[in-house]
mmCIF file with all atom_site columns, C-alpha atoms in Angstrom:
data_model
loop_
_atom_site.group_PDB
_atom_site.id
_atom_site.type_symbol
_atom_site.label_atom_id
_atom_site.label_alt_id
_atom_site.label_comp_id
_atom_site.label_asym_id
_atom_site.label_entity_id
_atom_site.label_seq_id
_atom_site.pdbx_PDB_ins_code
_atom_site.Cartn_x
_atom_site.Cartn_y
_atom_site.Cartn_z
_atom_site.occupancy
_atom_site.B_iso_or_equiv
_atom_site.pdbx_formal_charge
_atom_site.auth_seq_id
_atom_site.auth_comp_id
_atom_site.auth_asym_id
_atom_site.auth_atom_id
_atom_site.pdbx_PDB_model_num
ATOM 1   C CA . UNK C 1 1   ? 6.191   22.409 12.606  1.00 52.00 ? 1   UNK C CA 1
ATOM 2   C CA . UNK C 1 2   ? 2.645   21.861 13.741  1.00 76.00 ? 2   UNK C CA 1
ATOM 3   C CA . UNK C 1 3   ? 1.441   20.424 10.461  1.00 91.00 ? 3   UNK C CA 1
ATOM 4   C CA . UNK C 1 4   ? 2.517   19.091 7.101   1.00 95.00 ? 4   UNK C CA 1
ATOM 5   C CA . UNK C 1 5   ? 3.696   21.952 4.928   1.00 95.00 ? 5   UNK C CA 1
ATOM 6   C CA . UNK C 1 6   ? 3.610   21.861 1.133   1.00 96.00 ? 6   UNK C CA 1
ATOM 7   C CA . UNK C 1 7   ? 5.002   24.353 -1.332  1.00 97.00 ? 7   UNK C CA 1
ATOM 8   C CA . UNK C 1 8   ? 4.146   25.936 -3.608  1.00 97.00 ? 8   UNK C CA 1
ATOM 9   C CA . UNK C 1 9   ? 0.418   25.999 -2.968  1.00 95.00 ? 9   UNK C CA 1
ATOM 10  C CA . UNK C 1 10  ? -0.219  26.658 -6.652  1.00 97.00 ? 10  UNK C CA 1
ATOM 11  C CA . UNK C 1 11  ? 1.959   26.034 -9.683  1.00 98.00 ? 11  UNK C CA 1
ATOM 12  C CA . UNK C 1 12  ? 1.222   26.809 -13.305 1.00 98.00 ? 12  UNK C CA 1
ATOM 13  C CA . UNK C 1 13  ? 3.696   25.397 -15.775 1.00 98.00 ? 13  UNK C CA 1
ATOM 14  C CA . UNK C 1 14  ? 4.000   24.984 -19.491 1.00 97.00 ? 14  UNK C CA 1
ATOM 15  C CA . UNK C 1 15  ? 3.683   21.564 -21.053 1.00 98.00 ? 15  UNK C CA 1
ATOM 16  C CA . UNK C 1 16  ? 7.091   19.926 -21.320 1.00 98.00 ? 16  UNK C CA 1
ATOM 17  C CA . UNK C 1 17  ? 8.659   21.743 -18.375 1.00 98.00 ? 17  UNK C CA 1
ATOM 18  C CA . UNK C 1 18  ? 9.881   20.016 -15.218 1.00 98.00 ? 18  UNK C CA 1
ATOM 19  C CA . UNK C 1 19  ? 8.354   20.833 -11.821 1.00 98.00 ? 19  UNK C CA 1
ATOM 20  C CA . UNK C 1 20  ? 9.377   20.166 -8.231  1.00 98.00 ? 20  UNK C CA 1
ATOM 21  C CA . UNK C 1 21  ? 6.883   19.973 -5.391  1.00 98.00 ? 21  UNK C CA 1
ATOM 22  C CA . UNK C 1 22  ? 8.036   20.099 -1.795  1.00 97.00 ? 22  UNK C CA 1
ATOM 23  C CA . UNK C 1 23  ? 6.703   18.500 1.364   1.00 97.00 ? 23  UNK C CA 1
ATOM 24  C CA . UNK C 1 24  ? 7.873   19.208 4.891   1.00 96.00 ? 24  UNK C CA 1
ATOM 25  C CA . UNK C 1 25  ? 6.393   16.547 7.214   1.00 95.00 ? 25  UNK C CA 1
ATOM 26  C CA . UNK C 1 26  ? 5.632   16.712 10.898  1.00 93.00 ? 26  UNK C CA 1
ATOM 27  C CA . UNK C 1 27  ? 8.790   16.366 12.936  1.00 90.00 ? 27  UNK C CA 1
ATOM 28  C CA . UNK C 1 28  ? 9.157   12.834 14.253  1.00 86.00 ? 28  UNK C CA 1
ATOM 29  C CA . UNK C 1 29  ? 6.821   11.230 11.740  1.00 89.00 ? 29  UNK C CA 1
ATOM 30  C CA . UNK C 1 30  ? 8.696   8.332  10.229  1.00 87.00 ? 30  UNK C CA 1
ATOM 31  C CA . UNK C 1 31  ? 6.640   7.793  7.093   1.00 92.00 ? 31  UNK C CA 1
ATOM 32  C CA . UNK C 1 32  ? 5.811   10.178 4.256   1.00 95.00 ? 32  UNK C CA 1
ATOM 33  C CA . UNK C 1 33  ? 3.327   9.700  1.411   1.00 97.00 ? 33  UNK C CA 1
ATOM 34  C CA . UNK C 1 34  ? 2.461   11.400 -1.859  1.00 98.00 ? 34  UNK C CA 1
ATOM 35  C CA . UNK C 1 35  ? -1.014  11.211 -3.380  1.00 97.00 ? 35  UNK C CA 1
ATOM 36  C CA . UNK C 1 36  ? -2.600  12.777 -6.443  1.00 97.00 ? 36  UNK C CA 1
ATOM 37  C CA . UNK C 1 37  ? -6.160  14.040 -6.609  1.00 94.00 ? 37  UNK C CA 1
ATOM 38  C CA . UNK C 1 38  ? -7.558  14.876 -10.004 1.00 89.00 ? 38  UNK C CA 1
ATOM 39  C CA . UNK C 1 39  ? -10.487 17.280 -10.212 1.00 80.00 ? 39  UNK C CA 1
ATOM 40  C CA . UNK C 1 40  ? -13.414 15.905 -8.222  1.00 70.00 ? 40  UNK C CA 1
ATOM 41  C CA . UNK C 1 41  ? -11.783 12.505 -7.906  1.00 77.00 ? 41  UNK C CA 1
ATOM 42  C CA . UNK C 1 42  ? -10.469 10.353 -5.112  1.00 86.00 ? 42  UNK C CA 1
ATOM 43  C CA . UNK C 1 43  ? -6.894  10.096 -3.957  1.00 92.00 ? 43  UNK C CA 1
ATOM 44  C CA . UNK C 1 44  ? -4.449  8.099  -6.040  1.00 94.00 ? 44  UNK C CA 1
ATOM 45  C CA . UNK C 1 45  ? -1.437  6.745  -4.170  1.00 95.00 ? 45  UNK C CA 1
ATOM 46  C CA . UNK C 1 46  ? 1.909   7.625  -5.758  1.00 97.00 ? 46  UNK C CA 1
ATOM 47  C CA . UNK C 1 47  ? 4.815   6.755  -3.449  1.00 96.00 ? 47  UNK C CA 1
ATOM 48  C CA . UNK C 1 48  ? 5.718   6.369  0.189   1.00 94.00 ? 48  UNK C CA 1
ATOM 49  C CA . UNK C 1 49  ? 8.863   6.486  2.295   1.00 94.00 ? 49  UNK C CA 1
ATOM 50  C CA . UNK C 1 50  ? 9.292   4.593  5.556   1.00 90.00 ? 50  UNK C CA 1
ATOM 51  C CA . UNK C 1 51  ? 12.386  5.365  7.594   1.00 85.00 ? 51  UNK C CA 1
ATOM 52  C CA . UNK C 1 52  ? 15.535  4.218  5.824   1.00 83.00 ? 52  UNK C CA 1
ATOM 53  C CA . UNK C 1 53  ? 13.786  1.529  3.791   1.00 87.00 ? 53  UNK C CA 1
ATOM 54  C CA . UNK C 1 54  ? 13.585  1.635  0.016   1.00 89.00 ? 54  UNK C CA 1
ATOM 55  C CA . UNK C 1 55  ? 10.516  3.675  -1.001  1.00 92.00 ? 55  UNK C CA 1
ATOM 56  C CA . UNK C 1 56  ? 7.367   1.998  -2.278  1.00 94.00 ? 56  UNK C CA 1
ATOM 57  C CA . UNK C 1 57  ? 7.094   3.449  -5.782  1.00 94.00 ? 57  UNK C CA 1
ATOM 58  C CA . UNK C 1 58  ? 4.286   1.191  -6.923  1.00 93.00 ? 58  UNK C CA 1
ATOM 59  C CA . UNK C 1 59  ? 1.840   4.052  -7.560  1.00 94.00 ? 59  UNK C CA 1
ATOM 60  C CA . UNK C 1 60  ? 4.001   6.255  -9.772  1.00 96.00 ? 60  UNK C CA 1
ATOM 61  C CA . UNK C 1 61  ? 2.162   6.538  -13.114 1.00 95.00 ? 61  UNK C CA 1
ATOM 62  C CA . UNK C 1 62  ? 5.231   6.819  -15.342 1.00 95.00 ? 62  UNK C CA 1
ATOM 63  C CA . UNK C 1 63  ? 8.994   7.216  -15.273 1.00 96.00 ? 63  UNK C CA 1
ATOM 64  C CA . UNK C 1 64  ? 8.501   10.975 -15.580 1.00 98.00 ? 64  UNK C CA 1
ATOM 65  C CA . UNK C 1 65  ? 7.601   10.932 -11.888 1.00 98.00 ? 65  UNK C CA 1
ATOM 66  C CA . UNK C 1 66  ? 10.201  10.565 -9.158  1.00 97.00 ? 66  UNK C CA 1
ATOM 67  C CA . UNK C 1 67  ? 10.557  11.494 -5.515  1.00 97.00 ? 67  UNK C CA 1
ATOM 68  C CA . UNK C 1 68  ? 13.231  11.654 -2.898  1.00 95.00 ? 68  UNK C CA 1
ATOM 69  C CA . UNK C 1 69  ? 13.337  12.203 0.809   1.00 94.00 ? 69  UNK C CA 1
ATOM 70  C CA . UNK C 1 70  ? 16.473  13.770 2.190   1.00 85.00 ? 70  UNK C CA 1
ATOM 71  C CA . UNK C 1 71  ? 17.660  13.132 5.712   1.00 80.00 ? 71  UNK C CA 1
ATOM 72  C CA . UNK C 1 72  ? 14.455  11.360 6.591   1.00 75.00 ? 72  UNK C CA 1
ATOM 73  C CA . UNK C 1 73  ? 12.561  14.627 6.535   1.00 89.00 ? 73  UNK C CA 1
ATOM 74  C CA . UNK C 1 74  ? 11.752  16.901 3.580   1.00 94.00 ? 74  UNK C CA 1
ATOM 75  C CA . UNK C 1 75  ? 10.563  15.253 0.382   1.00 96.00 ? 75  UNK C CA 1
ATOM 76  C CA . UNK C 1 76  ? 10.519  16.499 -3.200  1.00 97.00 ? 76  UNK C CA 1
ATOM 77  C CA . UNK C 1 77  ? 8.250   15.106 -5.907  1.00 98.00 ? 77  UNK C CA 1
ATOM 78  C CA . UNK C 1 78  ? 9.602   15.812 -9.392  1.00 98.00 ? 78  UNK C CA 1
ATOM 79  C CA . UNK C 1 79  ? 7.588   15.580 -12.576 1.00 98.00 ? 79  UNK C CA 1
ATOM 80  C CA . UNK C 1 80  ? 9.635   15.777 -15.754 1.00 98.00 ? 80  UNK C CA 1
ATOM 81  C CA . UNK C 1 81  ? 8.318   16.873 -19.129 1.00 98.00 ? 81  UNK C CA 1
ATOM 82  C CA . UNK C 1 82  ? 4.902   17.716 -17.697 1.00 98.00 ? 82  UNK C CA 1
ATOM 83  C CA . UNK C 1 83  ? 1.775   16.816 -19.632 1.00 97.00 ? 83  UNK C CA 1
ATOM 84  C CA . UNK C 1 84  ? -1.716  18.272 -19.359 1.00 96.00 ? 84  UNK C CA 1
ATOM 85  C CA . UNK C 1 85  ? -2.966  15.072 -17.721 1.00 95.00 ? 85  UNK C CA 1
ATOM 86  C CA . UNK C 1 86  ? -0.563  15.763 -14.850 1.00 97.00 ? 86  UNK C CA 1
ATOM 87  C CA . UNK C 1 87  ? -2.796  18.657 -13.791 1.00 97.00 ? 87  UNK C CA 1
ATOM 88  C CA . UNK C 1 88  ? -4.096  17.767 -10.333 1.00 96.00 ? 88  UNK C CA 1
ATOM 89  C CA . UNK C 1 89  ? -3.700  18.505 -6.657  1.00 95.00 ? 89  UNK C CA 1
ATOM 90  C CA . UNK C 1 90  ? -0.709  16.724 -5.175  1.00 97.00 ? 90  UNK C CA 1
ATOM 91  C CA . UNK C 1 91  ? -1.146  15.917 -1.511  1.00 96.00 ? 91  UNK C CA 1
ATOM 92  C CA . UNK C 1 92  ? 1.546   14.925 0.930   1.00 96.00 ? 92  UNK C CA 1
ATOM 93  C CA . UNK C 1 93  ? 0.959   13.163 4.239   1.00 96.00 ? 93  UNK C CA 1
ATOM 94  C CA . UNK C 1 94  ? 3.111   11.981 7.096   1.00 94.00 ? 94  UNK C CA 1
ATOM 95  C CA . UNK C 1 95  ? 2.332   9.396  9.722   1.00 93.00 ? 95  UNK C CA 1
ATOM 96  C CA . UNK C 1 96  ? 3.388   8.095  13.075  1.00 86.00 ? 96  UNK C CA 1
ATOM 97  C CA . UNK C 1 97  ? 2.928   4.745  14.723  1.00 80.00 ? 97  UNK C CA 1
ATOM 98  C CA . UNK C 1 98  ? 3.457   4.462  18.431  1.00 77.00 ? 98  UNK C CA 1
ATOM 99  C CA . UNK C 1 99  ? 2.260   1.902  20.969  1.00 73.00 ? 99  UNK C CA 1
ATOM 100 C CA . UNK C 1 100 ? -0.559  0.683  18.810  1.00 74.00 ? 100 UNK C CA 1
ATOM 101 C CA . UNK C 1 101 ? -1.724  4.118  17.766  1.00 79.00 ? 101 UNK C CA 1
ATOM 102 C CA . UNK C 1 102 ? -1.376  5.412  14.250  1.00 85.00 ? 102 UNK C CA 1
ATOM 103 C CA . UNK C 1 103 ? -2.209  8.751  12.688  1.00 89.00 ? 103 UNK C CA 1
ATOM 104 C CA . UNK C 1 104 ? -1.909  10.376 9.272   1.00 93.00 ? 104 UNK C CA 1
ATOM 105 C CA . UNK C 1 105 ? -1.783  14.128 8.704   1.00 94.00 ? 105 UNK C CA 1
ATOM 106 C CA . UNK C 1 106 ? -2.216  15.688 5.285   1.00 94.00 ? 106 UNK C CA 1
ATOM 107 C CA . UNK C 1 107 ? -0.878  18.919 3.925   1.00 94.00 ? 107 UNK C CA 1
ATOM 108 C CA . UNK C 1 108 ? -3.029  21.423 2.051   1.00 93.00 ? 108 UNK C CA 1
ATOM 109 C CA . UNK C 1 109 ? -1.643  20.267 -1.274  1.00 94.00 ? 109 UNK C CA 1
ATOM 110 C CA . UNK C 1 110 ? -0.057  21.785 -4.355  1.00 96.00 ? 110 UNK C CA 1
ATOM 111 C CA . UNK C 1 111 ? -2.441  22.550 -7.200  1.00 95.00 ? 111 UNK C CA 1
ATOM 112 C CA . UNK C 1 112 ? -0.544  21.910 -10.431 1.00 97.00 ? 112 UNK C CA 1
ATOM 113 C CA . UNK C 1 113 ? -1.872  23.259 -13.698 1.00 97.00 ? 113 UNK C CA 1
ATOM 114 C CA . UNK C 1 114 ? -0.116  22.332 -16.925 1.00 97.00 ? 114 UNK C CA 1
ATOM 115 C CA . UNK C 1 115 ? -0.972  24.660 -19.805 1.00 97.00 ? 115 UNK C CA 1
ATOM 116 C CA . UNK F 2 1   ? -4.690  -5.928 -2.346  1.00 83.00 ? 1   UNK F CA 1
ATOM 117 C CA . UNK F 2 2   ? -6.926  -3.560 -0.460  1.00 91.00 ? 2   UNK F CA 1
ATOM 118 C CA . UNK F 2 3   ? -9.844  -1.491 -1.627  1.00 95.00 ? 3   UNK F CA 1
ATOM 119 C CA . UNK F 2 4   ? -12.579 0.839  -0.414  1.00 97.00 ? 4   UNK F CA 1
ATOM 120 C CA . UNK F 2 5   ? -16.017 1.339  -1.891  1.00 97.00 ? 5   UNK F CA 1
ATOM 121 C CA . UNK F 2 6   ? -18.120 4.415  -1.305  1.00 97.00 ? 6   UNK F CA 1
ATOM 122 C CA . UNK F 2 7   ? -21.227 3.514  -3.268  1.00 96.00 ? 7   UNK F CA 1
ATOM 123 C CA . UNK F 2 8   ? -22.847 6.967  -3.229  1.00 96.00 ? 8   UNK F CA 1
ATOM 124 C CA . UNK F 2 9   ? -21.309 9.826  -5.205  1.00 95.00 ? 9   UNK F CA 1
ATOM 125 C CA . UNK F 2 10  ? -23.606 12.250 -3.376  1.00 97.00 ? 10  UNK F CA 1
ATOM 126 C CA . UNK F 2 11  ? -25.796 12.203 -0.295  1.00 98.00 ? 11  UNK F CA 1
ATOM 127 C CA . UNK F 2 12  ? -28.446 14.848 0.232   1.00 98.00 ? 12  UNK F CA 1
ATOM 128 C CA . UNK F 2 13  ? -29.954 15.465 3.645   1.00 98.00 ? 13  UNK F CA 1
ATOM 129 C CA . UNK F 2 14  ? -31.979 18.221 5.280   1.00 98.00 ? 14  UNK F CA 1
ATOM 130 C CA . UNK F 2 15  ? -30.443 20.178 8.117   1.00 98.00 ? 15  UNK F CA 1
ATOM 131 C CA . UNK F 2 16  ? -31.313 18.624 11.458  1.00 97.00 ? 16  UNK F CA 1
ATOM 132 C CA . UNK F 2 17  ? -31.855 15.158 10.001  1.00 98.00 ? 17  UNK F CA 1
ATOM 133 C CA . UNK F 2 18  ? -29.497 12.236 10.637  1.00 98.00 ? 18  UNK F CA 1
ATOM 134 C CA . UNK F 2 19  ? -26.934 11.458 7.961   1.00 97.00 ? 19  UNK F CA 1
ATOM 135 C CA . UNK F 2 20  ? -25.114 8.314  6.897   1.00 98.00 ? 20  UNK F CA 1
ATOM 136 C CA . UNK F 2 21  ? -22.231 8.053  4.454   1.00 98.00 ? 21  UNK F CA 1
ATOM 137 C CA . UNK F 2 22  ? -21.496 4.472  3.476   1.00 98.00 ? 22  UNK F CA 1
ATOM 138 C CA . UNK F 2 23  ? -18.138 2.732  3.253   1.00 98.00 ? 23  UNK F CA 1
ATOM 139 C CA . UNK F 2 24  ? -17.190 -0.891 2.717   1.00 98.00 ? 24  UNK F CA 1
ATOM 140 C CA . UNK F 2 25  ? -13.661 -2.195 2.514   1.00 98.00 ? 25  UNK F CA 1
ATOM 141 C CA . UNK F 2 26  ? -11.537 -5.157 1.557   1.00 96.00 ? 26  UNK F CA 1
ATOM 142 C CA . UNK F 2 27  ? -8.179  -5.868 3.174   1.00 94.00 ? 27  UNK F CA 1
ATOM 143 C CA . UNK F 2 28  ? -5.996  -8.834 4.073   1.00 92.00 ? 28  UNK F CA 1
ATOM 144 C CA . UNK F 2 29  ? -5.638  -8.932 7.827   1.00 91.00 ? 29  UNK F CA 1
ATOM 145 C CA . UNK F 2 30  ? -7.113  -6.611 10.416  1.00 93.00 ? 30  UNK F CA 1
ATOM 146 C CA . UNK F 2 31  ? -8.202  -3.223 9.089   1.00 95.00 ? 31  UNK F CA 1
ATOM 147 C CA . UNK F 2 32  ? -7.267  0.231  10.205  1.00 95.00 ? 32  UNK F CA 1
ATOM 148 C CA . UNK F 2 33  ? -10.098 2.479  9.019   1.00 97.00 ? 33  UNK F CA 1
ATOM 149 C CA . UNK F 2 34  ? -10.249 6.247  8.669   1.00 97.00 ? 34  UNK F CA 1
ATOM 150 C CA . UNK F 2 35  ? -12.649 8.992  7.675   1.00 97.00 ? 35  UNK F CA 1
ATOM 151 C CA . UNK F 2 36  ? -11.444 12.319 6.314   1.00 96.00 ? 36  UNK F CA 1
ATOM 152 C CA . UNK F 2 37  ? -13.334 15.414 5.196   1.00 96.00 ? 37  UNK F CA 1
ATOM 153 C CA . UNK F 2 38  ? -12.292 17.836 2.491   1.00 94.00 ? 38  UNK F CA 1
ATOM 154 C CA . UNK F 2 39  ? -13.659 21.347 2.120   1.00 92.00 ? 39  UNK F CA 1
ATOM 155 C CA . UNK F 2 40  ? -13.222 23.211 -1.206  1.00 85.00 ? 40  UNK F CA 1
ATOM 156 C CA . UNK F 2 41  ? -9.598  24.041 -2.007  1.00 77.00 ? 41  UNK F CA 1
ATOM 157 C CA . UNK F 2 42  ? -8.436  22.519 1.265   1.00 80.00 ? 42  UNK F CA 1
ATOM 158 C CA . UNK F 2 43  ? -6.460  19.459 2.263   1.00 84.00 ? 43  UNK F CA 1
ATOM 159 C CA . UNK F 2 44  ? -7.907  16.465 4.071   1.00 91.00 ? 44  UNK F CA 1
ATOM 160 C CA . UNK F 2 45  ? -8.993  16.874 7.662   1.00 93.00 ? 45  UNK F CA 1
ATOM 161 C CA . UNK F 2 46  ? -9.076  13.858 9.958   1.00 94.00 ? 46  UNK F CA 1
ATOM 162 C CA . UNK F 2 47  ? -12.477 12.972 11.435  1.00 96.00 ? 47  UNK F CA 1
ATOM 163 C CA . UNK F 2 48  ? -12.068 9.620  13.157  1.00 96.00 ? 48  UNK F CA 1
ATOM 164 C CA . UNK F 2 49  ? -10.409 6.238  13.002  1.00 95.00 ? 49  UNK F CA 1
ATOM 165 C CA . UNK F 2 50  ? -10.849 2.641  14.048  1.00 96.00 ? 50  UNK F CA 1
ATOM 166 C CA . UNK F 2 51  ? -7.713  0.765  15.049  1.00 93.00 ? 51  UNK F CA 1
ATOM 167 C CA . UNK F 2 52  ? -8.945  -1.648 17.693  1.00 90.00 ? 52  UNK F CA 1
ATOM 168 C CA . UNK F 2 53  ? -11.373 -1.748 20.598  1.00 90.00 ? 53  UNK F CA 1
ATOM 169 C CA . UNK F 2 54  ? -14.966 -0.521 20.614  1.00 93.00 ? 54  UNK F CA 1
ATOM 170 C CA . UNK F 2 55  ? -16.741 -0.893 17.313  1.00 94.00 ? 55  UNK F CA 1
ATOM 171 C CA . UNK F 2 56  ? -18.421 2.508  17.731  1.00 96.00 ? 56  UNK F CA 1
ATOM 172 C CA . UNK F 2 57  ? -15.919 5.288  17.225  1.00 96.00 ? 57  UNK F CA 1
ATOM 173 C CA . UNK F 2 58  ? -16.651 8.909  18.040  1.00 96.00 ? 58  UNK F CA 1
ATOM 174 C CA . UNK F 2 59  ? -14.789 11.673 16.280  1.00 95.00 ? 59  UNK F CA 1
ATOM 175 C CA . UNK F 2 60  ? -14.677 15.358 15.536  1.00 91.00 ? 60  UNK F CA 1
ATOM 176 C CA . UNK F 2 61  ? -17.685 17.634 14.958  1.00 93.00 ? 61  UNK F CA 1
ATOM 177 C CA . UNK F 2 62  ? -20.198 15.107 16.329  1.00 95.00 ? 62  UNK F CA 1
ATOM 178 C CA . UNK F 2 63  ? -19.436 12.418 13.757  1.00 97.00 ? 63  UNK F CA 1
ATOM 179 C CA . UNK F 2 64  ? -19.254 8.746  14.610  1.00 97.00 ? 64  UNK F CA 1
ATOM 180 C CA . UNK F 2 65  ? -18.708 5.509  12.729  1.00 98.00 ? 65  UNK F CA 1
ATOM 181 C CA . UNK F 2 66  ? -19.408 1.868  13.429  1.00 95.00 ? 66  UNK F CA 1
ATOM 182 C CA . UNK F 2 67  ? -16.960 -0.846 12.512  1.00 97.00 ? 67  UNK F CA 1
ATOM 183 C CA . UNK F 2 68  ? -18.804 -3.981 11.376  1.00 97.00 ? 68  UNK F CA 1
ATOM 184 C CA . UNK F 2 69  ? -16.384 -6.805 10.719  1.00 95.00 ? 69  UNK F CA 1
ATOM 185 C CA . UNK F 2 70  ? -18.915 -9.271 9.342   1.00 96.00 ? 70  UNK F CA 1
ATOM 186 C CA . UNK F 2 71  ? -20.208 -6.752 6.805   1.00 97.00 ? 71  UNK F CA 1
ATOM 187 C CA . UNK F 2 72  ? -16.756 -5.207 6.240   1.00 97.00 ? 72  UNK F CA 1
ATOM 188 C CA . UNK F 2 73  ? -18.307 -1.783 6.660   1.00 98.00 ? 73  UNK F CA 1
ATOM 189 C CA . UNK F 2 74  ? -17.412 1.459  8.390   1.00 98.00 ? 74  UNK F CA 1
ATOM 190 C CA . UNK F 2 75  ? -20.313 3.835  7.781   1.00 98.00 ? 75  UNK F CA 1
ATOM 191 C CA . UNK F 2 76  ? -20.034 7.448  8.911   1.00 98.00 ? 76  UNK F CA 1
ATOM 192 C CA . UNK F 2 77  ? -22.978 8.872  10.826  1.00 98.00 ? 77  UNK F CA 1
ATOM 193 C CA . UNK F 2 78  ? -24.157 12.020 12.529  1.00 98.00 ? 78  UNK F CA 1
ATOM 194 C CA . UNK F 2 79  ? -27.425 12.366 14.454  1.00 97.00 ? 79  UNK F CA 1
ATOM 195 C CA . UNK F 2 80  ? -28.215 15.896 13.268  1.00 97.00 ? 80  UNK F CA 1
ATOM 196 C CA . UNK F 2 81  ? -26.701 17.371 10.115  1.00 98.00 ? 81  UNK F CA 1
ATOM 197 C CA . UNK F 2 82  ? -25.561 20.981 9.787   1.00 97.00 ? 82  UNK F CA 1
ATOM 198 C CA . UNK F 2 83  ? -25.300 23.012 6.591   1.00 97.00 ? 83  UNK F CA 1
ATOM 199 C CA . UNK F 2 84  ? -21.612 23.447 7.440   1.00 95.00 ? 84  UNK F CA 1
ATOM 200 C CA . UNK F 2 85  ? -21.142 19.658 7.170   1.00 97.00 ? 85  UNK F CA 1
ATOM 201 C CA . UNK F 2 86  ? -21.497 19.986 3.388   1.00 97.00 ? 86  UNK F CA 1
ATOM 202 C CA . UNK F 2 87  ? -18.175 18.741 2.007   1.00 96.00 ? 87  UNK F CA 1
ATOM 203 C CA . UNK F 2 88  ? -16.444 15.779 0.365   1.00 95.00 ? 88  UNK F CA 1
ATOM 204 C CA . UNK F 2 89  ? -15.938 12.749 2.616   1.00 97.00 ? 89  UNK F CA 1
ATOM 205 C CA . UNK F 2 90  ? -13.344 10.037 2.117   1.00 97.00 ? 90  UNK F CA 1
ATOM 206 C CA . UNK F 2 91  ? -13.083 6.619  3.716   1.00 98.00 ? 91  UNK F CA 1
ATOM 207 C CA . UNK F 2 92  ? -9.643  4.961  3.806   1.00 97.00 ? 92  UNK F CA 1
ATOM 208 C CA . UNK F 2 93  ? -8.180  1.621  4.862   1.00 97.00 ? 93  UNK F CA 1
ATOM 209 C CA . UNK F 2 94  ? -4.901  -0.112 5.424   1.00 94.00 ? 94  UNK F CA 1
ATOM 210 C CA . UNK F 2 95  ? -4.016  -3.464 6.975   1.00 91.00 ? 95  UNK F CA 1
ATOM 211 C CA . UNK F 2 96  ? -2.507  -3.689 10.436  1.00 88.00 ? 96  UNK F CA 1
ATOM 212 C CA . UNK F 2 97  ? 0.676   -5.173 8.990   1.00 87.00 ? 97  UNK F CA 1
ATOM 213 C CA . UNK F 2 98  ? 2.676   -4.599 5.844   1.00 83.00 ? 98  UNK F CA 1
ATOM 214 C CA . UNK F 2 99  ? 2.164   -1.643 3.542   1.00 83.00 ? 99  UNK F CA 1
ATOM 215 C CA . UNK F 2 100 ? 1.349   1.503  5.511   1.00 87.00 ? 100 UNK F CA 1
ATOM 216 C CA . UNK F 2 101 ? -0.081  3.619  2.738   1.00 92.00 ? 101 UNK F CA 1
ATOM 217 C CA . UNK F 2 102 ? -3.814  4.266  3.005   1.00 95.00 ? 102 UNK F CA 1
ATOM 218 C CA . UNK F 2 103 ? -6.120  3.255  0.184   1.00 95.00 ? 103 UNK F CA 1
ATOM 219 C CA . UNK F 2 104 ? -8.952  5.722  -0.321  1.00 96.00 ? 104 UNK F CA 1
ATOM 220 C CA . UNK F 2 105 ? -12.476 5.431  -1.609  1.00 95.00 ? 105 UNK F CA 1
ATOM 221 C CA . UNK F 2 106 ? -13.669 7.662  -4.431  1.00 94.00 ? 106 UNK F CA 1
ATOM 222 C CA . UNK F 2 107 ? -15.352 10.054 -2.035  1.00 96.00 ? 107 UNK F CA 1
ATOM 223 C CA . UNK F 2 108 ? -18.946 11.022 -1.253  1.00 97.00 ? 108 UNK F CA 1
ATOM 224 C CA . UNK F 2 109 ? -20.199 14.556 -1.565  1.00 96.00 ? 109 UNK F CA 1
ATOM 225 C CA . UNK F 2 110 ? -22.518 15.463 1.301   1.00 97.00 ? 110 UNK F CA 1
ATOM 226 C CA . UNK F 2 111 ? -24.992 18.223 0.634   1.00 97.00 ? 111 UNK F CA 1
ATOM 227 C CA . UNK F 2 112 ? -26.984 19.472 3.620   1.00 97.00 ? 112 UNK F CA 1
ATOM 228 C CA . UNK F 2 113 ? -29.930 21.647 2.684   1.00 96.00 ? 113 UNK F CA 1
ATOM 229 C CA . UNK F 2 114 ? -31.162 24.392 5.022   1.00 95.00 ? 114 UNK F CA 1
#
């Protein structure tokens, strides 16, 4: 598609439930990133995938968070046993790098509210 | 490790006046620098980037930024602010090699008064 697509745009869940957030990157972009933005805050890096390499999981805040990227395209971020502090906007981005040029495109995000 | 500092939580400017949003960075190697803007309940929109070449970069909506290697800065500027420029602005950096994930500053809220 023309942009990075994220679904759902909003998700309200009860504390303790599991949630899955989806990201569909721009076709041909080899890297995919997940960030978290708490209310009024900056962007916190969570995880990124680059081609067939092992993902960089260094930003995941706990083992309740995991992500996968199937077929080098769509990615799913899973949060198990959600807590109220998980409430945030989760942003996905994809990037290209070609002949010295690089660009990152962000999706509109999924607003997660844990009640 | 890499980091970005945006020292001002908020910048207030009158419409028609020039604006500057400050950004300094720390990175090992050559920096790739980016500015993004975020409107309420929206994702991040790309404004401009510095990869290599001219230190003065021109971007969308009349914004520009100057890469200053000695001061490790990449301040965002616009000659004449519009009320519609009011938004949250983020500076981001990564090194030219290694980890590709961007590191973001904490953001600066720009308020342009009519």
